[in-house]
mmCIF file of C-alpha atoms in Angstrom:
data_model
loop_
_atom_site.group_PDB
_atom_site.id
_atom_site.type_symbol
_atom_site.label_atom_id
_atom_site.label_comp_id
_atom_site.label_asym_id
_atom_site.label_seq_id
_atom_site.Cartn_x
_atom_site.Cartn_y
_atom_site.Cartn_z
ATOM 1 C CA UNK X 3 -120.910 -27.393 -81.743
ATOM 2 C CA UNK X 4 -122.180 -26.455 -78.276
ATOM 3 C CA UNK X 5 -119.489 -28.574 -76.693
ATOM 4 C CA UNK X 6 -116.814 -27.116 -78.770
ATOM 5 C CA UNK X 7 -117.986 -23.659 -77.712
ATOM 6 C CA UNK X 8 -117.098 -24.592 -74.128
ATOM 7 C CA UNK X 9 -113.506 -25.751 -74.978
ATOM 8 C CA UNK X 10 -111.884 -22.372 -74.385
ATOM 9 C CA UNK X 11 -113.284 -22.270 -70.876
ATOM 10 C CA UNK X 12 -111.811 -25.732 -70.023
ATOM 11 C CA UNK X 13 -108.351 -24.701 -71.530
ATOM 12 C CA UNK X 14 -108.427 -21.439 -69.566
ATOM 13 C CA UNK X 15 -109.201 -23.358 -66.377
ATOM 14 C CA UNK X 16 -106.366 -25.767 -67.047
ATOM 15 C CA UNK X 17 -103.872 -22.969 -67.749
ATOM 16 C CA UNK X 18 -104.936 -21.182 -64.587
ATOM 17 C CA UNK X 19 -104.420 -24.227 -62.531
ATOM 18 C CA UNK X 20 -100.897 -24.763 -64.082
ATOM 19 C CA UNK X 21 -100.007 -21.160 -63.567
ATOM 20 C CA UNK X 22 -101.112 -21.377 -59.855
ATOM 21 C CA UNK X 23 -98.889 -24.428 -59.534
ATOM 22 C CA UNK X 24 -95.924 -22.590 -61.099
ATOM 23 C CA UNK X 25 -96.501 -19.572 -58.852
ATOM 24 C CA UNK X 26 -96.455 -21.763 -55.712
ATOM 25 C CA UNK X 27 -93.846 -20.421 -53.346
ATOM 26 C CA UNK X 28 -90.752 -22.644 -53.131
ATOM 27 C CA UNK X 29 -89.898 -24.098 -49.660
ATOM 28 C CA UNK X 30 -87.916 -21.446 -47.856
ATOM 29 C CA UNK X 31 -86.648 -23.816 -45.189
ATOM 30 C CA UNK X 32 -82.866 -24.211 -44.836
ATOM 31 C CA UNK X 33 -81.952 -27.655 -43.762
ATOM 32 C CA UNK X 34 -78.858 -28.558 -41.859
ATOM 33 C CA UNK X 35 -77.349 -29.805 -38.559
ATOM 34 C CA UNK X 36 -75.442 -28.864 -35.534
ATOM 35 C CA UNK X 37 -71.708 -29.041 -35.459
ATOM 36 C CA UNK X 38 -69.047 -28.332 -32.851
ATOM 37 C CA UNK X 39 -65.550 -26.975 -33.074
ATOM 38 C CA UNK X 40 -63.875 -29.244 -30.440
ATOM 39 C CA UNK X 41 -60.928 -28.509 -28.229
ATOM 40 C CA UNK X 42 -58.607 -31.370 -28.051
ATOM 41 C CA UNK X 43 -56.697 -31.087 -24.727
ATOM 42 C CA UNK X 44 -53.009 -32.064 -24.950
ATOM 43 C CA UNK X 45 -49.723 -31.214 -23.303
ATOM 44 C CA UNK X 46 -46.234 -30.628 -24.870
ATOM 45 C CA UNK X 47 -44.641 -33.092 -22.420
ATOM 46 C CA UNK X 48 -45.003 -36.831 -22.510
ATOM 47 C CA UNK X 49 -45.620 -39.007 -19.418
ATOM 48 C CA UNK X 50 -47.822 -41.147 -17.285
ATOM 49 C CA UNK X 51 -51.342 -39.757 -16.442
ATOM 50 C CA UNK X 52 -51.358 -39.370 -12.704
ATOM 51 C CA UNK X 53 -54.689 -37.563 -12.277
ATOM 52 C CA UNK X 54 -57.867 -37.501 -14.426
ATOM 53 C CA UNK X 55 -60.647 -35.926 -12.342
ATOM 54 C CA UNK X 56 -63.164 -35.502 -15.172
ATOM 55 C CA UNK X 57 -65.644 -37.961 -16.933
ATOM 56 C CA UNK X 58 -67.593 -37.824 -20.152
ATOM 57 C CA UNK X 59 -70.533 -35.352 -19.860
ATOM 58 C CA UNK X 60 -68.996 -33.378 -16.968
ATOM 59 C CA UNK X 61 -69.238 -29.620 -17.041
ATOM 60 C CA UNK X 62 -66.046 -27.758 -16.364
ATOM 61 C CA UNK X 63 -65.164 -24.068 -15.855
ATOM 62 C CA UNK X 64 -62.234 -22.196 -17.248
ATOM 63 C CA UNK X 65 -59.139 -22.989 -15.088
ATOM 64 C CA UNK X 66 -60.436 -26.372 -13.773
ATOM 65 C CA UNK X 67 -57.979 -29.246 -13.859
ATOM 66 C CA UNK X 68 -58.604 -31.599 -16.754
ATOM 67 C CA UNK X 69 -55.684 -34.035 -16.197
ATOM 68 C CA UNK X 70 -52.063 -34.009 -14.915
ATOM 69 C CA UNK X 71 -48.940 -36.067 -15.707
ATOM 70 C CA UNK X 72 -46.663 -37.595 -13.181
ATOM 71 C CA UNK X 73 -44.365 -34.666 -11.933
ATOM 72 C CA UNK X 74 -41.732 -36.538 -9.845
ATOM 73 C CA UNK X 75 -38.784 -35.874 -12.265
ATOM 74 C CA UNK X 76 -39.870 -32.401 -13.201
ATOM 75 C CA UNK X 77 -40.105 -31.388 -9.563
ATOM 76 C CA UNK X 78 -36.615 -32.721 -8.864
ATOM 77 C CA UNK X 79 -35.249 -30.761 -11.788
ATOM 78 C CA UNK X 80 -36.804 -27.591 -10.484
ATOM 79 C CA UNK X 81 -35.454 -28.141 -6.971
ATOM 80 C CA UNK X 82 -31.946 -28.739 -8.298
ATOM 81 C CA UNK X 83 -32.122 -25.590 -10.598
ATOM 82 C CA UNK X 84 -33.235 -23.544 -7.533
ATOM 83 C CA UNK X 85 -30.388 -24.868 -5.470
ATOM 84 C CA UNK X 86 -27.756 -24.047 -8.210
ATOM 85 C CA UNK X 87 -29.182 -20.555 -8.470
ATOM 86 C CA UNK X 88 -28.994 -19.982 -4.691
ATOM 87 C CA UNK X 89 -25.393 -21.097 -4.589
ATOM 88 C CA UNK X 90 -24.396 -18.793 -7.424
ATOM 89 C CA UNK X 91 -26.135 -15.857 -5.689
ATOM 90 C CA UNK X 92 -24.170 -16.566 -2.519
ATOM 91 C CA UNK X 93 -20.844 -16.695 -4.493
ATOM 92 C CA UNK X 94 -21.624 -13.306 -6.089
ATOM 93 C CA UNK X 95 -22.493 -11.682 -2.737
ATOM 94 C CA UNK X 96 -19.077 -12.896 -1.429
ATOM 95 C CA UNK X 97 -17.299 -11.377 -4.392
ATOM 96 C CA UNK X 98 -19.066 -8.204 -3.996
ATOM 97 C CA UNK X 99 -18.292 -7.749 -0.283
ATOM 98 C CA UNK X 100 -14.656 -8.931 -0.224
ATOM 99 C CA UNK X 101 -13.248 -11.168 2.634
ATOM 100 C CA UNK X 102 -15.446 -12.542 5.224
ATOM 101 C CA UNK X 103 -15.524 -10.732 8.585
ATOM 102 C CA UNK X 104 -13.653 -13.615 10.303
ATOM 103 C CA UNK X 105 -10.806 -13.289 7.842
ATOM 104 C CA UNK X 106 -10.716 -9.553 8.217
ATOM 105 C CA UNK X 107 -10.576 -9.881 11.991
ATOM 106 C CA UNK X 108 -7.456 -12.079 11.774
ATOM 107 C CA UNK X 109 -5.709 -9.474 9.594
ATOM 108 C CA UNK X 110 -6.673 -6.695 12.021
ATOM 109 C CA UNK X 111 -5.195 -8.632 14.953
ATOM 110 C CA UNK X 112 -1.982 -9.160 13.076
ATOM 111 C CA UNK X 113 -1.800 -5.461 12.261
ATOM 112 C CA UNK X 114 -2.396 -4.542 15.988
ATOM 113 C CA UNK X 115 0.372 -7.064 16.944
ATOM 114 C CA UNK X 116 2.819 -5.300 14.554
ATOM 115 C CA UNK X 117 2.031 -1.811 15.919
ATOM 116 C CA UNK X 118 2.543 -3.093 19.530
ATOM 117 C CA UNK X 119 5.834 -4.493 18.609
ATOM 118 C CA UNK X 120 6.907 -1.201 17.020
ATOM 119 C CA UNK X 121 5.948 0.619 20.158
ATOM 120 C CA UNK X 122 8.372 -1.507 22.096
ATOM 121 C CA UNK X 123 11.067 -1.402 19.410
ATOM 122 C CA UNK X 124 11.403 2.383 19.319
ATOM 123 C CA UNK X 125 12.319 3.017 22.863
ATOM 124 C CA UNK X 126 14.695 -0.038 22.849
ATOM 125 C CA UNK X 127 16.688 1.673 20.023
ATOM 126 C CA UNK X 128 16.921 4.892 22.055
ATOM 127 C CA UNK X 129 18.301 2.937 24.959
ATOM 128 C CA UNK X 130 20.788 1.035 22.835
ATOM 129 C CA UNK X 131 22.070 4.433 21.361
ATOM 130 C CA UNK X 132 22.798 5.683 24.905
ATOM 131 C CA UNK X 133 24.572 2.483 25.822
ATOM 132 C CA UNK X 134 26.658 2.589 22.807
ATOM 133 C CA UNK X 135 27.756 6.179 23.560
ATOM 134 C CA UNK X 136 28.817 5.042 26.918
ATOM 135 C CA UNK X 137 30.548 1.984 25.476
ATOM 136 C CA UNK X 138 28.343 -0.283 27.570
ATOM 137 C CA UNK X 139 27.155 -2.367 24.575
ATOM 138 C CA UNK X 140 28.500 -2.825 21.102
ATOM 139 C CA UNK X 141 27.106 -1.376 17.907
ATOM 140 C CA UNK X 142 25.745 -4.849 17.012
ATOM 141 C CA UNK X 143 23.066 -4.499 19.658
ATOM 142 C CA UNK X 144 22.038 -1.195 18.211
ATOM 143 C CA UNK X 145 21.880 -2.528 14.690
ATOM 144 C CA UNK X 146 19.683 -5.394 15.810
ATOM 145 C CA UNK X 147 17.298 -2.990 17.550
ATOM 146 C CA UNK X 148 16.982 -0.752 14.493
ATOM 147 C CA UNK X 149 16.359 -3.829 12.266
ATOM 148 C CA UNK X 150 13.610 -4.855 14.570
ATOM 149 C CA UNK X 151 11.910 -1.424 13.965
ATOM 150 C CA UNK X 152 12.157 -1.827 10.199
ATOM 151 C CA UNK X 153 10.653 -5.235 10.528
ATOM 152 C CA UNK X 154 7.773 -3.939 12.548
ATOM 153 C CA UNK X 155 7.106 -1.117 10.077
ATOM 154 C CA UNK X 156 7.221 -3.507 7.203
ATOM 155 C CA UNK X 157 4.697 -5.907 8.912
ATOM 156 C CA UNK X 158 2.417 -2.898 9.553
ATOM 157 C CA UNK X 159 2.535 -1.855 6.005
ATOM 158 C CA UNK X 160 1.826 -5.365 4.805
ATOM 159 C CA UNK X 161 -1.189 -5.979 7.142
ATOM 160 C CA UNK X 162 -2.555 -2.503 6.362
ATOM 161 C CA UNK X 163 -2.481 -3.376 2.649
ATOM 162 C CA UNK X 164 -4.036 -6.768 3.099
ATOM 163 C CA UNK X 165 -6.776 -5.259 5.233
ATOM 164 C CA UNK X 166 -7.668 -2.729 2.557
ATOM 165 C CA UNK X 167 -7.561 -5.333 -0.161
ATOM 166 C CA UNK X 168 -9.739 -7.677 1.923
ATOM 167 C CA UNK X 169 -12.497 -5.036 2.268
ATOM 168 C CA UNK X 170 -12.476 -4.493 -1.548
ATOM 169 C CA UNK X 171 -14.925 -6.489 -3.829
ATOM 170 C CA UNK X 172 -13.450 -8.911 -6.344
ATOM 171 C CA UNK X 173 -12.252 -7.615 -9.744
ATOM 172 C CA UNK X 174 -15.051 -6.403 -12.027
ATOM 173 C CA UNK X 175 -14.377 -9.130 -14.635
ATOM 174 C CA UNK X 176 -14.857 -11.843 -11.990
ATOM 175 C CA UNK X 177 -18.085 -10.247 -10.785
ATOM 176 C CA UNK X 178 -19.379 -9.870 -14.378
ATOM 177 C CA UNK X 179 -18.690 -13.558 -15.051
ATOM 178 C CA UNK X 180 -20.584 -14.645 -11.984
ATOM 179 C CA UNK X 181 -23.529 -12.339 -12.899
ATOM 180 C CA UNK X 182 -23.658 -14.049 -16.245
ATOM 181 C CA UNK X 183 -23.589 -17.495 -14.615
ATOM 182 C CA UNK X 184 -26.461 -16.350 -12.375
ATOM 183 C CA UNK X 185 -28.535 -15.320 -15.479
ATOM 184 C CA UNK X 186 -28.042 -18.864 -16.886
ATOM 185 C CA UNK X 187 -29.162 -20.430 -13.602
ATOM 186 C CA UNK X 188 -32.236 -18.282 -13.600
ATOM 187 C CA UNK X 189 -33.034 -19.418 -17.173
ATOM 188 C CA UNK X 190 -32.656 -23.006 -15.941
ATOM 189 C CA UNK X 191 -35.116 -22.333 -13.143
ATOM 190 C CA UNK X 192 -37.676 -20.760 -15.539
ATOM 191 C CA UNK X 193 -37.391 -23.677 -17.919
ATOM 192 C CA UNK X 194 -37.785 -26.222 -15.056
ATOM 193 C CA UNK X 195 -40.796 -24.333 -13.735
ATOM 194 C CA UNK X 196 -42.388 -24.243 -17.207
ATOM 195 C CA UNK X 197 -41.772 -28.010 -17.632
ATOM 196 C CA UNK X 198 -43.474 -28.630 -14.196
ATOM 197 C CA UNK X 199 -46.391 -26.344 -15.037
ATOM 198 C CA UNK X 200 -46.872 -28.027 -18.492
ATOM 199 C CA UNK X 201 -47.693 -31.338 -16.762
ATOM 200 C CA UNK X 202 -51.041 -30.037 -15.755
ATOM 201 C CA UNK X 203 -53.742 -29.422 -18.275
ATOM 202 C CA UNK X 204 -56.559 -26.911 -17.230
ATOM 203 C CA UNK X 205 -59.739 -25.972 -19.154
ATOM 204 C CA UNK X 206 -59.090 -22.930 -21.351
ATOM 205 C CA UNK X 207 -62.793 -22.133 -21.476
ATOM 206 C CA UNK X 208 -66.012 -23.339 -19.827
ATOM 207 C CA UNK X 209 -67.574 -26.349 -21.595
ATOM 208 C CA UNK X 210 -68.408 -30.031 -21.441
ATOM 209 C CA UNK X 211 -66.250 -33.105 -21.623
ATOM 210 C CA UNK X 212 -67.362 -34.958 -24.890
ATOM 211 C CA UNK X 213 -64.899 -37.806 -24.972
ATOM 212 C CA UNK X 214 -61.846 -39.380 -23.067
ATOM 213 C CA UNK X 215 -59.029 -41.079 -24.831
ATOM 214 C CA UNK X 216 -56.871 -42.204 -22.004
ATOM 215 C CA UNK X 217 -57.170 -43.482 -18.390
ATOM 216 C CA UNK X 218 -55.084 -42.854 -15.266
ATOM 217 C CA UNK X 219 -51.867 -44.808 -15.351
ATOM 218 C CA UNK X 220 -51.538 -44.885 -19.111
ATOM 219 C CA UNK X 221 -48.637 -43.286 -20.979
ATOM 220 C CA UNK X 222 -49.425 -40.350 -23.257
ATOM 221 C CA UNK X 223 -47.123 -38.923 -25.904
ATOM 222 C CA UNK X 224 -46.326 -35.281 -26.236
ATOM 223 C CA UNK X 225 -48.978 -33.432 -28.122
ATOM 224 C CA UNK X 226 -51.464 -36.284 -27.952
ATOM 225 C CA UNK X 227 -55.012 -35.343 -27.108
ATOM 226 C CA UNK X 228 -56.234 -36.861 -23.766
ATOM 227 C CA UNK X 229 -59.765 -35.593 -23.963
ATOM 228 C CA UNK X 230 -62.254 -33.725 -26.070
ATOM 229 C CA UNK X 231 -63.810 -30.387 -24.813
ATOM 230 C CA UNK X 232 -66.706 -28.535 -26.463
ATOM 231 C CA UNK X 233 -67.468 -24.924 -25.413
ATOM 232 C CA UNK X 234 -70.972 -23.475 -25.984
ATOM 233 C CA UNK X 235 -69.459 -20.647 -28.058
ATOM 234 C CA UNK X 236 -67.960 -23.242 -30.412
ATOM 235 C CA UNK X 237 -71.280 -24.611 -31.491
ATOM 236 C CA UNK X 238 -72.373 -23.679 -34.993
ATOM 237 C CA UNK X 239 -75.213 -24.579 -37.478
ATOM 238 C CA UNK X 240 -74.252 -25.832 -40.929
ATOM 239 C CA UNK X 241 -77.135 -24.957 -43.260
ATOM 240 C CA UNK X 242 -77.520 -25.305 -47.040
ATOM 241 C CA UNK X 243 -79.054 -22.598 -49.191
ATOM 242 C CA UNK X 244 -80.332 -23.421 -52.744
ATOM 243 C CA UNK X 245 -78.148 -21.798 -55.420
ATOM 244 C CA UNK X 246 -80.864 -19.490 -56.736
ATOM 245 C CA UNK X 247 -81.574 -18.097 -53.279
ATOM 246 C CA UNK X 248 -78.011 -17.466 -52.079
ATOM 247 C CA UNK X 249 -78.027 -13.794 -53.060
ATOM 248 C CA UNK X 250 -80.727 -13.221 -50.493
ATOM 249 C CA UNK X 251 -78.451 -14.161 -47.463
ATOM 250 C CA UNK X 252 -75.745 -11.981 -45.906
ATOM 251 C CA UNK X 253 -73.220 -12.381 -43.141
ATOM 252 C CA UNK X 254 -74.683 -10.940 -39.953
ATOM 253 C CA UNK X 255 -78.228 -11.769 -40.845
ATOM 254 C CA UNK X 256 -80.350 -13.472 -38.085
ATOM 255 C CA UNK X 257 -82.215 -16.638 -38.860
ATOM 256 C CA UNK X 258 -85.098 -18.277 -36.913
ATOM 257 C CA UNK X 259 -84.191 -21.902 -36.058
ATOM 258 C CA UNK X 260 -86.380 -24.917 -35.147
ATOM 259 C CA UNK X 261 -85.613 -28.567 -34.285
ATOM 260 C CA UNK X 262 -87.290 -31.487 -32.743
ATOM 261 C CA UNK X 263 -87.973 -30.923 -28.946
ATOM 262 C CA UNK X 264 -86.326 -27.552 -28.995
ATOM 263 C CA UNK X 265 -87.772 -24.438 -27.363
ATOM 264 C CA UNK X 266 -89.414 -21.699 -29.380
ATOM 265 C CA UNK X 267 -87.761 -18.516 -30.598
ATOM 266 C CA UNK X 268 -84.361 -19.984 -31.231
ATOM 267 C CA UNK X 269 -82.177 -17.698 -33.448
ATOM 268 C CA UNK X 270 -78.717 -17.848 -35.063
ATOM 269 C CA UNK X 271 -76.620 -15.271 -36.743
ATOM 270 C CA UNK X 272 -74.855 -15.987 -40.104
ATOM 271 C CA UNK X 273 -71.025 -15.622 -39.886
ATOM 272 C CA UNK X 274 -69.885 -17.472 -42.971
ATOM 273 C CA UNK X 275 -71.131 -18.121 -46.545
ATOM 274 C CA UNK X 276 -69.222 -20.362 -48.744
ATOM 275 C CA UNK X 277 -67.899 -18.962 -52.040
ATOM 276 C CA UNK X 278 -68.496 -22.156 -54.070
ATOM 277 C CA UNK X 279 -71.547 -24.213 -54.543
ATOM 278 C CA UNK X 280 -71.813 -27.937 -53.834
ATOM 279 C CA UNK X 281 -74.291 -30.746 -54.200
ATOM 280 C CA UNK X 282 -76.735 -31.214 -51.354
ATOM 281 C CA UNK X 283 -75.043 -33.472 -48.739
ATOM 282 C CA UNK X 284 -76.720 -36.901 -48.380
ATOM 283 C CA UNK X 285 -77.241 -36.257 -44.690
ATOM 284 C CA UNK X 286 -79.989 -33.571 -45.403
ATOM 285 C CA UNK X 287 -81.612 -35.088 -48.594
ATOM 286 C CA UNK X 288 -85.352 -34.326 -48.771
ATOM 287 C CA UNK X 289 -88.022 -34.570 -51.357
ATOM 288 C CA UNK X 290 -87.382 -30.915 -52.396
ATOM 289 C CA UNK X 291 -83.595 -30.683 -52.137
ATOM 290 C CA UNK X 292 -82.253 -33.957 -53.550
ATOM 291 C CA UNK X 293 -79.354 -33.426 -56.026
ATOM 292 C CA UNK X 294 -79.623 -29.630 -56.047
ATOM 293 C CA UNK X 295 -76.709 -27.221 -56.065
ATOM 294 C CA UNK X 296 -76.482 -25.476 -52.656
ATOM 295 C CA UNK X 297 -74.130 -23.056 -50.809
ATOM 296 C CA UNK X 298 -72.912 -23.852 -47.320
ATOM 297 C CA UNK X 299 -73.953 -21.241 -44.704
ATOM 298 C CA UNK X 300 -72.595 -21.277 -41.164
ATOM 299 C CA UNK X 301 -74.540 -19.585 -38.334
ATOM 300 C CA UNK X 302 -73.791 -19.135 -34.626
ATOM 301 C CA UNK X 303 -76.824 -19.781 -32.408
ATOM 302 C CA UNK X 304 -77.720 -17.201 -29.778
ATOM 303 C CA UNK X 305 -77.380 -18.399 -26.211
ATOM 304 C CA UNK X 306 -80.612 -19.680 -24.516
ATOM 305 C CA UNK X 307 -80.760 -20.405 -20.863
ATOM 306 C CA UNK X 308 -81.078 -24.038 -19.754
ATOM 307 C CA UNK X 309 -80.725 -25.354 -23.388
ATOM 308 C CA UNK X 310 -77.874 -27.201 -24.883
ATOM 309 C CA UNK X 311 -77.245 -28.000 -28.618
ATOM 310 C CA UNK X 312 -76.067 -31.386 -29.552
ATOM 311 C CA UNK X 313 -73.618 -31.909 -32.539
ATOM 312 C CA UNK X 314 -75.276 -33.935 -35.222
ATOM 313 C CA UNK X 315 -78.733 -32.624 -34.327
ATOM 314 C CA UNK X 316 -80.844 -31.858 -37.405
ATOM 315 C CA UNK X 317 -82.174 -28.301 -37.581
ATOM 316 C CA UNK X 318 -84.265 -26.140 -39.865
ATOM 317 C CA UNK X 319 -83.938 -22.367 -40.380
ATOM 318 C CA UNK X 320 -85.771 -19.580 -42.038
ATOM 319 C CA UNK X 321 -85.200 -15.819 -42.444
ATOM 320 C CA UNK X 322 -86.738 -13.816 -39.665
ATOM 321 C CA UNK X 323 -89.786 -11.720 -40.558
ATOM 322 C CA UNK X 324 -88.985 -8.084 -41.141
ATOM 323 C CA UNK X 325 -91.300 -5.298 -40.007
ATOM 324 C CA UNK X 326 -93.997 -4.567 -42.640
ATOM 325 C CA UNK X 327 -93.477 -7.936 -44.518
#
């Protein structure tokens, strides 16, 4: 009976122990890994790789040359387009200014010759009239002298008109047509320049060269990636939150991050929370997370001097302590 009287104490102790186990706080670690959003450098033109100054692991700055295709044909097209444009512009200038100075000088000389001839013809007619009155010459000589005056006056009128016309620009319709042709040649120059520029690939942002897919001398198709570039701002952490805890995380929240061999005080800010749950990915299975429903959370790590994240690197994250907690 004395042993039975102690049974409630043993049962109470067992229950207390079980309750303590049930109240044990769940592991608040978020397991995950580092991932990168890569930039795949490609060009819209196809061709042979003529220059590839970077290697795997190199650091590049925005604007640095990544690779270049052979530009011989593109340069020739640009030179030809520029020559066509220059010729068209010279033609337009000629149409707008009228005849060339040399041609106008010839017409002016012909006009002066006609005026000089008229100056000689007028006194000749007067003399012929006096000679006719005195019956020294016949009227045929007077008629010939008067015809010479008419001829000189006609030539003066003709050359005066030709000189005025030569100083005028071409007809408006012809000038408009030439201007339209020049616009087309300018478009051709722009297109040829773009085609030449697009045979050089430069880094859009600073980053590191993660992989190379071609070598100098190899042919690459239009739109095919030649190398892989990773910018620091394109690093993200993929973390998995257990389904019962997802309501406790919000976009913009800061997490404390740890990883093997990493410096202390690493942080990341949540910028995406998946709307649907999934099963724990095999890559982050642990003794506490196996086969549980989780939500994917993506966080952007805050920059740290002299530290580089590596895609595929395992990480752990926790909520940062709040004041008064």
